Amino acid sequence: MEDKTYKLSNGVEIPVIGYGTWQTPDGETAEKVVDLAIKDGYRLIDAAAVYKNEESVGKGIKASGIPREELFITSKVWNKDRGYETTKKAFYKSLEDLGLDYLDLYLIHWPANAKQFENWDEINKETWRAMIELYKEGKVRAIGVCNCKPHHLKSLMEMEVKPMVNQIEYNPGNRQPETVEYCKKNGIRVEAYSPLGTGRMLDNPALLEIAKKYQKSVAQICLRWIIQNEVIPLPKSITPSRIKQNLDVFDFELTPEDMERINELPDFGFSGNDPDTITF
Ligand code: A2P
């Protein structure tokens, strides 16, 4: 079941769960945990230039010994590199740091927003133009965005190649229904970063109760809820037992009642980083 994939709008297959590398310390730790995660069965590795660990992540990928074509490697263009030329440069830097000759998915990390730039929409379109070229040149198998609300996506959806993925902050305490609904309607696959709310989910009483019922951990309940919503969770852990545990979510199913109970929880998982108001 963990081998299961979705087809993106261009037919490229993407695993239903991935391994996150945000906040993973650079160096030996990143190298070891990525190697371990791949050996445990993760096939999607979610990286980004701004995580400042791509060289180590790349070493971990190599150390795993798994053939490149069986892996799905993602990176992201950081905010300071928005724009046409700079996006291309950033792409090749990530490619080199990761030690790869193509990526499976390249994403715009955050959309430019109206609070920061009068011409925010133009900036996003320029960045996207570079993404389209990289895609057409075959350097990357799929392209997408992160942290986009429907109004950020609107003009990109009118361009020659449309975003195939939107990676957003998503967990039982931060469900962003308008964005998820918009993406589903428009053939954009949603990925969930901070699927455990970077830890904020773990002591929620309702989730603890549900976890007890299924004899699973709260982390596993969060990941299962995300998977049943057909969103791709990207849990991060540097702890070997948790890396394994987070993949062990395919032998049970949450009932519709429990799914609904989670859907009705008050919001308690938001990091506070609103794509419309961030200043970085
Ligand atoms: P660690 O990396 O020390 O194992 P998110 O994926 O939402 O960003 O959450 C990551 C945080 O949750 C990290 O602090 C990570 O700790 C912790 N974490 C990851 N998996 C589990 C788990 N199965 N149980 C408890 N904590 C976890």
Coordinates of C-alpha atoms and ligand atoms in Angstrom, one line a residue:
M1 CA 0.0 0.0 0.0
E2 CA 2.9 2.4 0.8
D3 CA 3.9 1.7 -2.9
K4 CA 0.7 3.4 -4.0
T5 CA 0.9 6.4 -6.2
Y6 CA -1.3 9.1 -7.6
K7 CA -1.1 10.3 -11.2
L8 CA -0.4 14.0 -11.5
S9 CA -2.3 16.0 -14.2
N10 CA 0.5 15.3 -16.6
G11 CA 0.5 11.5 -15.9
V12 CA 3.6 11.4 -13.7
E13 CA 3.2 9.2 -10.7
I14 CA 3.8 10.6 -7.2
P15 CA 3.9 8.5 -4.0
V16 CA 1.0 8.9 -1.6
I17 CA 3.4 9.8 1.3
G18 CA 6.8 11.5 1.4
Y19 CA 9.6 12.3 3.8
G20 CA 10.2 15.9 4.8
T21 CA 13.6 17.4 5.4
W22 CA 12.7 20.9 6.8
Q23 CA 14.6 21.5 10.1
T24 CA 16.7 18.4 9.6
P25 CA 20.3 19.4 10.7
D26 CA 22.7 19.6 7.8
G27 CA 25.7 17.1 7.7
E28 CA 25.8 13.6 9.0
T29 CA 22.3 13.7 10.5
A30 CA 20.6 14.6 7.2
E31 CA 22.7 12.1 5.3
K32 CA 21.9 9.3 7.7
V33 CA 18.2 9.9 8.1
V34 CA 17.5 10.3 4.4
D35 CA 19.4 7.0 3.7
L36 CA 17.4 5.4 6.5
A37 CA 14.1 6.7 5.3
I38 CA 14.6 5.4 1.8
K39 CA 15.8 2.1 3.1
D40 CA 12.6 2.0 5.3
G41 CA 10.5 2.5 2.1
Y42 CA 9.9 6.2 1.5
R43 CA 10.3 7.0 -2.1
L44 CA 9.4 10.7 -2.1
I45 CA 12.0 13.0 -0.5
D46 CA 10.9 16.6 -0.1
A47 CA 13.9 19.0 -0.1
A48 CA 14.4 22.8 -0.6
A49 CA 17.3 25.1 -1.1
V50 CA 16.3 27.2 2.0
Y51 CA 16.5 24.1 4.3
K52 CA 20.3 24.4 3.8
N53 CA 20.9 20.7 3.8
E54 CA 20.5 19.7 0.1
E55 CA 24.1 18.4 -0.3
S56 CA 23.6 16.1 2.7
V57 CA 20.2 15.0 1.5
G58 CA 21.8 14.2 -1.8
K59 CA 24.5 12.1 -0.1
G60 CA 21.8 10.2 1.8
I61 CA 19.9 9.6 -1.5
K62 CA 23.1 8.1 -3.0
A63 CA 23.9 6.1 0.0
S64 CA 20.5 4.4 -0.1
G65 CA 21.5 2.6 -3.3
I66 CA 18.0 2.7 -4.6
P67 CA 17.9 3.4 -8.3
R68 CA 17.3 7.0 -9.1
E69 CA 14.2 6.2 -11.3
E70 CA 12.5 4.6 -8.3
L71 CA 12.7 7.8 -6.3
F72 CA 10.7 11.0 -6.4
I73 CA 12.8 14.0 -5.5
T74 CA 11.4 17.5 -4.9
S75 CA 13.1 20.8 -4.4
K76 CA 11.9 24.4 -4.3
V77 CA 13.0 27.9 -5.5
W78 CA 13.4 30.2 -2.5
N79 CA 11.8 33.6 -2.3
K80 CA 14.9 35.7 -3.0
D81 CA 15.4 33.8 -6.3
R82 CA 11.9 34.6 -7.7
G83 CA 12.0 35.8 -11.3
Y84 CA 13.0 34.3 -14.6
E85 CA 16.8 34.1 -14.7
T86 CA 17.2 33.7 -10.9
T87 CA 14.7 30.8 -10.8
K88 CA 16.7 28.9 -13.4
K89 CA 20.0 29.5 -11.6
A90 CA 18.4 28.4 -8.3
F91 CA 17.2 25.2 -10.0
Y92 CA 20.6 24.3 -11.3
K93 CA 22.2 25.0 -7.9
S94 CA 19.8 22.6 -6.1
L95 CA 20.3 20.0 -8.8
E96 CA 24.1 20.3 -8.3
D97 CA 23.8 20.3 -4.5
L98 CA 21.6 17.2 -4.5
G99 CA 24.0 15.5 -7.0
L100 CA 21.2 14.8 -9.5
D101 CA 20.7 15.3 -13.2
Y102 CA 16.9 15.9 -13.0
L103 CA 14.3 16.5 -10.4
D104 CA 10.8 14.9 -10.2
L105 CA 9.2 18.0 -8.9
Y106 CA 10.2 21.7 -8.6
L107 CA 8.1 24.1 -6.6
I108 CA 7.8 27.8 -6.0
H109 CA 8.3 28.0 -2.2
W110 CA 6.1 30.9 -1.5
P111 CA 4.1 33.1 -3.9
A112 CA 5.1 36.8 -3.9
N113 CA 2.2 38.6 -2.1
A114 CA 0.4 42.0 -2.4
K115 CA 1.7 43.1 1.0
Q116 CA 5.3 42.9 -0.2
F117 CA 5.0 43.8 -3.9
E118 CA 2.6 45.9 -6.0
N119 CA 3.5 43.7 -9.0
W120 CA 3.3 40.4 -7.0
D121 CA 1.3 38.6 -9.7
E122 CA 3.8 39.6 -12.4
I123 CA 6.6 38.3 -10.3
N124 CA 4.9 35.0 -9.8
K125 CA 4.2 34.7 -13.6
E126 CA 7.9 35.4 -14.3
T127 CA 9.0 32.7 -11.9
W128 CA 6.5 30.3 -13.4
R129 CA 7.7 31.1 -16.9
A130 CA 11.1 29.7 -15.9
M131 CA 9.5 26.7 -14.3
I132 CA 7.7 25.9 -17.6
E133 CA 10.9 26.1 -19.5
L134 CA 12.7 23.8 -17.1
Y135 CA 9.8 21.4 -17.5
K136 CA 9.7 21.6 -21.3
E137 CA 13.5 21.0 -21.4
G138 CA 13.0 17.8 -19.4
K139 CA 15.0 18.9 -16.4
V140 CA 12.1 18.3 -14.1
R141 CA 9.2 15.9 -14.5
A142 CA 6.5 18.0 -12.8
I143 CA 6.2 21.6 -11.6
G144 CA 4.1 23.3 -8.9
V145 CA 3.8 25.8 -6.1
C146 CA 3.6 25.9 -2.3
N147 CA 1.6 28.0 0.0
C148 CA -0.7 29.2 -2.7
K149 CA -4.3 30.3 -2.0
P150 CA -6.7 30.3 -5.0
H151 CA -6.1 34.0 -5.7
H152 CA -2.3 33.3 -6.1
L153 CA -3.0 30.4 -8.4
K154 CA -5.5 32.1 -10.7
S155 CA -3.1 33.6 -13.3
L156 CA -0.8 30.6 -13.2
M157 CA -3.7 28.5 -14.2
E158 CA -4.1 30.6 -17.4
M159 CA -0.5 29.9 -18.5
E160 CA 0.7 27.3 -20.9
V161 CA 1.5 24.7 -18.3
K162 CA -0.5 24.7 -15.1
P163 CA 0.8 23.9 -11.6
M164 CA 0.5 20.2 -10.9
V165 CA 1.0 20.4 -7.1
N166 CA 0.3 22.8 -4.3
Q167 CA 2.2 22.1 -1.1
I168 CA 0.5 23.7 1.8
E169 CA 0.5 23.7 5.6
Y170 CA -2.2 21.1 6.3
N171 CA -3.0 18.9 9.3
P172 CA -6.1 18.1 11.5
G173 CA -5.8 21.5 13.2
N174 CA -5.3 23.5 10.0
R175 CA -7.5 22.3 7.1
Q176 CA -7.6 25.2 4.6
P177 CA -10.8 23.9 3.0
E178 CA -11.1 26.6 0.3
T179 CA -7.6 25.9 -1.0
V180 CA -8.0 22.1 -0.9
E181 CA -11.3 22.3 -2.7
Y182 CA -10.0 24.7 -5.4
C183 CA -7.0 22.4 -6.0
K184 CA -9.2 19.3 -6.3
K185 CA -11.5 21.0 -8.7
N186 CA -8.6 22.2 -10.9
G187 CA -6.5 18.9 -11.0
I188 CA -3.8 20.2 -8.6
R189 CA -2.5 17.5 -6.2
V190 CA -2.2 18.9 -2.6
E191 CA 0.8 18.0 -0.5
A192 CA 0.8 18.6 3.3
Y193 CA 3.8 20.1 5.1
S194 CA 3.8 20.1 8.9
P195 CA 1.3 17.2 8.8
L196 CA 1.9 16.9 12.6
G197 CA 1.8 20.7 13.0
T198 CA 5.5 20.3 13.8
G199 CA 4.4 18.6 16.9
R200 CA 1.4 20.8 17.8
M201 CA -1.0 17.9 17.1
L202 CA 0.5 15.4 19.4
D203 CA -1.2 16.3 22.7
N204 CA -4.7 17.2 21.3
P205 CA -7.3 15.4 23.5
A206 CA -9.6 14.4 20.7
L207 CA -6.8 13.0 18.6
L208 CA -5.4 11.2 21.6
E209 CA -8.8 9.6 22.1
I210 CA -9.0 8.5 18.5
A211 CA -5.5 7.2 18.6
K212 CA -6.3 5.0 21.6
K213 CA -9.3 3.5 19.8
Y214 CA -7.2 2.4 16.8
Q215 CA -4.1 1.6 18.9
K216 CA -2.1 3.9 16.8
S217 CA -0.1 7.1 17.7
V218 CA -1.6 10.6 17.2
A219 CA 1.0 11.1 14.5
Q220 CA -0.3 8.0 12.6
I221 CA -3.9 9.3 13.0
C222 CA -2.9 12.7 11.5
L223 CA -1.1 11.0 8.6
R224 CA -4.0 8.6 8.0
W225 CA -6.6 11.5 8.0
I226 CA -4.4 13.3 5.5
I227 CA -4.1 10.2 3.2
Q228 CA -7.8 9.5 3.4
N229 CA -8.4 13.1 2.2
E230 CA -6.1 12.2 -0.8
V231 CA -3.5 14.7 0.3
I232 CA 0.2 13.7 0.4
P233 CA 1.6 14.0 3.9
L234 CA 5.3 14.9 4.2
P235 CA 6.2 14.0 7.8
K236 CA 9.6 15.0 9.1
S237 CA 11.5 13.0 11.7
I238 CA 15.1 12.4 12.6
T239 CA 14.2 9.6 15.0
P240 CA 14.6 6.1 13.5
S241 CA 11.6 4.6 15.3
R242 CA 9.3 7.5 14.2
I243 CA 10.6 7.5 10.6
K244 CA 9.4 3.9 10.5
Q245 CA 6.2 4.5 12.5
N246 CA 5.1 7.3 10.1
L247 CA 5.1 4.9 7.2
D248 CA 3.1 2.3 9.2
V249 CA -0.3 3.9 8.3
F250 CA -1.6 1.5 5.7
D251 CA -3.0 -1.2 7.8
F252 CA -6.0 0.7 9.2
E253 CA -8.7 3.0 8.1
L254 CA -10.5 5.8 10.0
T255 CA -14.3 5.5 9.9
P256 CA -16.3 8.2 8.2
E257 CA -17.5 9.3 11.7
D258 CA -13.9 9.7 12.9
M259 CA -12.9 11.5 9.7
E260 CA -15.8 13.9 10.4
R261 CA -15.0 14.3 14.0
I262 CA -11.5 15.5 13.0
N263 CA -13.0 17.8 10.3
E264 CA -15.0 19.5 13.0
L265 CA -12.1 20.2 15.4
P266 CA -11.5 23.9 16.0
D267 CA -8.4 25.3 14.3
F268 CA -5.4 24.7 16.5
G269 CA -2.6 23.9 14.1
F270 CA -1.7 27.1 12.2
S271 CA 2.0 28.2 12.4
G272 CA 1.0 31.8 11.8
N273 CA 2.8 32.0 8.4
D274 CA 0.0 33.4 6.2
P275 CA 1.1 33.6 2.5
D276 CA -0.8 36.9 2.2
T277 CA 1.1 38.6 5.1
I278 CA 4.6 36.9 5.4
T279 CA 7.4 39.4 5.0
F280 CA 10.2 37.0 4.2
Ligands
A2P1 P1 11.9 14.3 15.5 O1 12.4 14.8 14.2 O2 12.8 14.8 16.7 O3 11.6 12.9 15.5 P2 6.0 17.9 11.1 O4 6.2 16.7 10.2 O5 4.6 18.3 11.3 O6 6.9 19.0 10.7 O7 6.5 17.5 12.6 C1 7.8 17.2 12.9 C2 8.0 17.2 14.4 O8 7.3 16.1 14.9 C3 9.4 16.9 14.7 O9 9.7 17.6 15.9 C4 9.5 15.4 14.9 O10 10.5 15.1 15.9 C5 8.1 15.1 15.5 N1 7.6 13.8 15.1 C6 7.7 13.2 13.8 N2 7.1 12.0 13.8 C7 6.7 11.8 15.1 C8 6.0 10.7 15.7 N3 5.6 9.6 15.0 N4 5.7 10.8 17.0 C9 6.0 11.9 17.7 N5 6.7 13.0 17.2 C10 7.0 12.9 15.9

